[in-house]
Every structure is written in structure tokens, then in C-alpha cells.
């Protein structure tokens, strides 16, 4: 059973930082492109960022470019989302997901991702 587990969410003030982690259970993350998505209350889920299998390719939604950084650590079998200069509009449940079809690249198309974690809440508020 492929399982993804997010952690690192919490309450942070505007301008603050958080680092989210996505860990895998039962499989090696290196075989998948990994994406981060988020869903704010009353809104549809949206893409945030993705990273290719090797980590050489990354993509970001325009809303987070320059503030968020995605990375992966093969030794720890984990993917991270470093979030800086957080804004209230970043408040959402953040999900990581695995795409088994992307080989060299990664994409921000939600329907490409087959495996999802349960999400971690990020709240940006003063």
C-alpha cells in the first residue's frame, strides 16, 4: 500500500516561514514526480509546486514563485516544501501527491497524480 504522509504544518504569522515534509511509506519516492497542492476553505484544490524524479526539474504556481522552494532528499525518502514570506492567502490544507507517469519532468496537472497524502493544515494569521 502506497502511503504519503505530510507534516510540518501549523500556525504562523504573516511574513513567517514553514517547511512541509512529505514522507513515503511502502515505496521509494525516487520513482515518482512529486507535487504539492493546496485547498483553502470554500475553494477548489490548486497546484503549488512539483519536482521531477531526479530533482533536476521544478515548477511553481505563479502565486508562490520566489517564496516557496521544493526539494527532495533521496536518502531520507522525503520531499520538502520550504515556504517563506507567507501570506494570509497561503492558508490552506497542503497535500503532497505522487505521479508515476512523469519520467524526466513534472507537471502541475492534478489529474496526473495517483497517490495522495491526508494533508497538513497551514494557517497564516496574526
mmCIF file of C-alpha atoms in Angstrom:
data_model
loop_
_atom_site.group_PDB
_atom_site.id
_atom_site.type_symbol
_atom_site.label_atom_id
_atom_site.label_comp_id
_atom_site.label_asym_id
_atom_site.label_seq_id
_atom_site.Cartn_x
_atom_site.Cartn_y
_atom_site.Cartn_z
ATOM 1 C CA UNK A 1 0.000 0.000 0.000
ATOM 2 C CA UNK A 2 1.477 3.286 -1.094
ATOM 3 C CA UNK A 3 1.152 5.959 1.558
ATOM 4 C CA UNK A 4 2.217 9.570 1.672
ATOM 5 C CA UNK A 5 2.323 11.481 4.924
ATOM 6 C CA UNK A 6 2.617 15.261 5.165
ATOM 7 C CA UNK A 7 3.894 17.068 8.234
ATOM 8 C CA UNK A 8 5.175 20.460 9.268
ATOM 9 C CA UNK A 9 2.022 22.495 9.048
ATOM 10 C CA UNK A 10 0.926 24.908 11.727
ATOM 11 C CA UNK A 11 0.081 28.475 12.619
ATOM 12 C CA UNK A 12 2.494 31.174 11.505
ATOM 13 C CA UNK A 13 2.368 34.950 11.336
ATOM 14 C CA UNK A 14 2.395 36.778 8.006
ATOM 15 C CA UNK A 15 5.940 37.028 6.735
ATOM 16 C CA UNK A 16 6.937 33.872 8.542
ATOM 17 C CA UNK A 17 8.223 30.551 7.276
ATOM 18 C CA UNK A 18 7.330 26.895 7.438
ATOM 19 C CA UNK A 19 8.822 23.742 5.968
ATOM 20 C CA UNK A 20 6.466 20.984 4.970
ATOM 21 C CA UNK A 21 7.647 17.412 4.619
ATOM 22 C CA UNK A 22 6.236 14.591 2.544
ATOM 23 C CA UNK A 23 7.347 11.123 3.592
ATOM 24 C CA UNK A 24 6.633 7.825 1.906
ATOM 25 C CA UNK A 25 5.694 4.518 3.394
ATOM 26 C CA UNK A 26 5.985 1.329 1.422
ATOM 27 C CA UNK A 27 7.683 2.714 -1.668
ATOM 28 C CA UNK A 28 10.619 4.753 -2.893
ATOM 29 C CA UNK A 29 9.796 8.347 -3.750
ATOM 30 C CA UNK A 30 12.595 8.484 -6.322
ATOM 31 C CA UNK A 31 10.347 6.585 -8.720
ATOM 32 C CA UNK A 32 7.808 9.394 -8.781
ATOM 33 C CA UNK A 33 7.490 13.025 -9.588
ATOM 34 C CA UNK A 34 6.049 14.685 -6.503
ATOM 35 C CA UNK A 35 3.667 17.581 -6.376
ATOM 36 C CA UNK A 36 2.328 19.841 -3.689
ATOM 37 C CA UNK A 37 -1.253 21.071 -3.854
ATOM 38 C CA UNK A 38 -3.413 23.091 -1.506
ATOM 39 C CA UNK A 39 -7.052 23.692 -0.798
ATOM 40 C CA UNK A 40 -8.353 26.723 1.023
ATOM 41 C CA UNK A 41 -11.767 26.755 2.694
ATOM 42 C CA UNK A 42 -14.517 27.134 0.138
ATOM 43 C CA UNK A 43 -12.118 26.923 -2.801
ATOM 44 C CA UNK A 44 -11.029 24.269 -5.230
ATOM 45 C CA UNK A 45 -7.738 22.485 -4.772
ATOM 46 C CA UNK A 46 -4.908 24.186 -6.655
ATOM 47 C CA UNK A 47 -1.396 23.245 -7.622
ATOM 48 C CA UNK A 48 1.559 24.746 -5.777
ATOM 49 C CA UNK A 49 4.761 23.102 -6.955
ATOM 50 C CA UNK A 50 6.267 19.906 -8.309
ATOM 51 C CA UNK A 51 9.651 18.231 -8.589
ATOM 52 C CA UNK A 52 10.851 15.620 -11.044
ATOM 53 C CA UNK A 53 12.167 12.201 -10.083
ATOM 54 C CA UNK A 54 15.775 13.331 -10.078
ATOM 55 C CA UNK A 55 15.069 16.745 -8.634
ATOM 56 C CA UNK A 56 16.505 18.471 -11.683
ATOM 57 C CA UNK A 57 13.195 19.986 -12.769
ATOM 58 C CA UNK A 58 10.856 22.017 -10.598
ATOM 59 C CA UNK A 59 7.745 24.041 -11.348
ATOM 60 C CA UNK A 60 5.831 26.572 -9.302
ATOM 61 C CA UNK A 61 2.476 28.249 -9.436
ATOM 62 C CA UNK A 62 2.798 31.971 -10.116
ATOM 63 C CA UNK A 63 1.332 32.750 -6.705
ATOM 64 C CA UNK A 64 4.262 31.136 -4.875
ATOM 65 C CA UNK A 65 7.212 31.772 -7.206
ATOM 66 C CA UNK A 66 10.110 33.339 -5.383
ATOM 67 C CA UNK A 67 8.669 32.447 -1.982
ATOM 68 C CA UNK A 68 8.398 28.647 -1.982
ATOM 69 C CA UNK A 69 11.119 26.106 -2.735
ATOM 70 C CA UNK A 70 10.583 22.420 -3.372
ATOM 71 C CA UNK A 71 13.362 19.883 -2.842
ATOM 72 C CA UNK A 72 13.855 16.180 -2.303
ATOM 73 C CA UNK A 73 16.219 14.037 -0.270
ATOM 74 C CA UNK A 74 16.630 10.533 -1.610
ATOM 75 C CA UNK A 75 18.464 9.303 1.471
ATOM 76 C CA UNK A 76 15.528 10.288 3.656
ATOM 77 C CA UNK A 77 12.937 9.296 1.074
ATOM 78 C CA UNK A 78 11.266 12.648 1.507
ATOM 79 C CA UNK A 79 10.217 15.762 -0.361
ATOM 80 C CA UNK A 80 10.094 19.197 1.213
ATOM 81 C CA UNK A 81 8.317 22.468 0.582
ATOM 82 C CA UNK A 82 10.087 25.438 2.104
ATOM 83 C CA UNK A 83 7.625 28.299 2.410
ATOM 84 C CA UNK A 84 8.869 31.818 3.105
ATOM 85 C CA UNK A 85 7.226 35.230 3.233
ATOM 86 C CA UNK A 86 3.932 33.565 3.988
ATOM 87 C CA UNK A 87 0.734 35.486 3.385
ATOM 88 C CA UNK A 88 -2.772 35.004 4.796
ATOM 89 C CA UNK A 89 -3.873 33.819 1.355
ATOM 90 C CA UNK A 90 -1.472 30.857 1.701
ATOM 91 C CA UNK A 91 -3.759 29.464 4.383
ATOM 92 C CA UNK A 92 -4.935 26.045 3.231
ATOM 93 C CA UNK A 93 -4.609 22.322 3.691
ATOM 94 C CA UNK A 94 -1.480 21.269 1.840
ATOM 95 C CA UNK A 95 -1.260 17.883 0.150
ATOM 96 C CA UNK A 96 1.618 16.037 -1.432
ATOM 97 C CA UNK A 97 0.981 13.624 -4.257
ATOM 98 C CA UNK A 98 2.937 11.187 -6.427
ATOM 99 C CA UNK A 99 2.849 10.995 -10.219
ATOM 100 C CA UNK A 100 4.071 7.648 -11.573
ATOM 101 C CA UNK A 101 3.936 8.664 -15.238
ATOM 102 C CA UNK A 102 6.303 11.634 -15.349
ATOM 103 C CA UNK A 103 9.808 10.416 -16.133
ATOM 104 C CA UNK A 104 12.064 13.408 -16.792
ATOM 105 C CA UNK A 105 9.794 16.314 -15.942
ATOM 106 C CA UNK A 106 6.989 17.153 -13.571
ATOM 107 C CA UNK A 107 3.707 18.903 -14.136
ATOM 108 C CA UNK A 108 1.120 20.747 -12.119
ATOM 109 C CA UNK A 109 -1.864 18.865 -13.529
ATOM 110 C CA UNK A 110 -3.711 17.386 -10.606
ATOM 111 C CA UNK A 111 -5.229 14.504 -12.581
ATOM 112 C CA UNK A 112 -1.754 13.091 -13.291
ATOM 113 C CA UNK A 113 -1.199 12.296 -9.624
ATOM 114 C CA UNK A 114 -2.347 8.892 -8.463
ATOM 115 C CA UNK A 115 -1.332 8.825 -4.813
ATOM 116 C CA UNK A 116 -2.201 11.434 -2.217
ATOM 117 C CA UNK A 117 -1.466 12.149 1.407
ATOM 118 C CA UNK A 118 -4.024 13.197 4.001
ATOM 119 C CA UNK A 119 -2.895 16.809 4.107
ATOM 120 C CA UNK A 120 -1.462 19.180 6.678
ATOM 121 C CA UNK A 121 -3.031 22.471 7.737
ATOM 122 C CA UNK A 122 -1.153 25.709 7.226
ATOM 123 C CA UNK A 123 -2.658 28.823 8.777
ATOM 124 C CA UNK A 124 -1.122 32.240 8.233
ATOM 125 C CA UNK A 125 -2.593 34.749 10.615
ATOM 126 C CA UNK A 126 -1.589 37.433 13.087
#
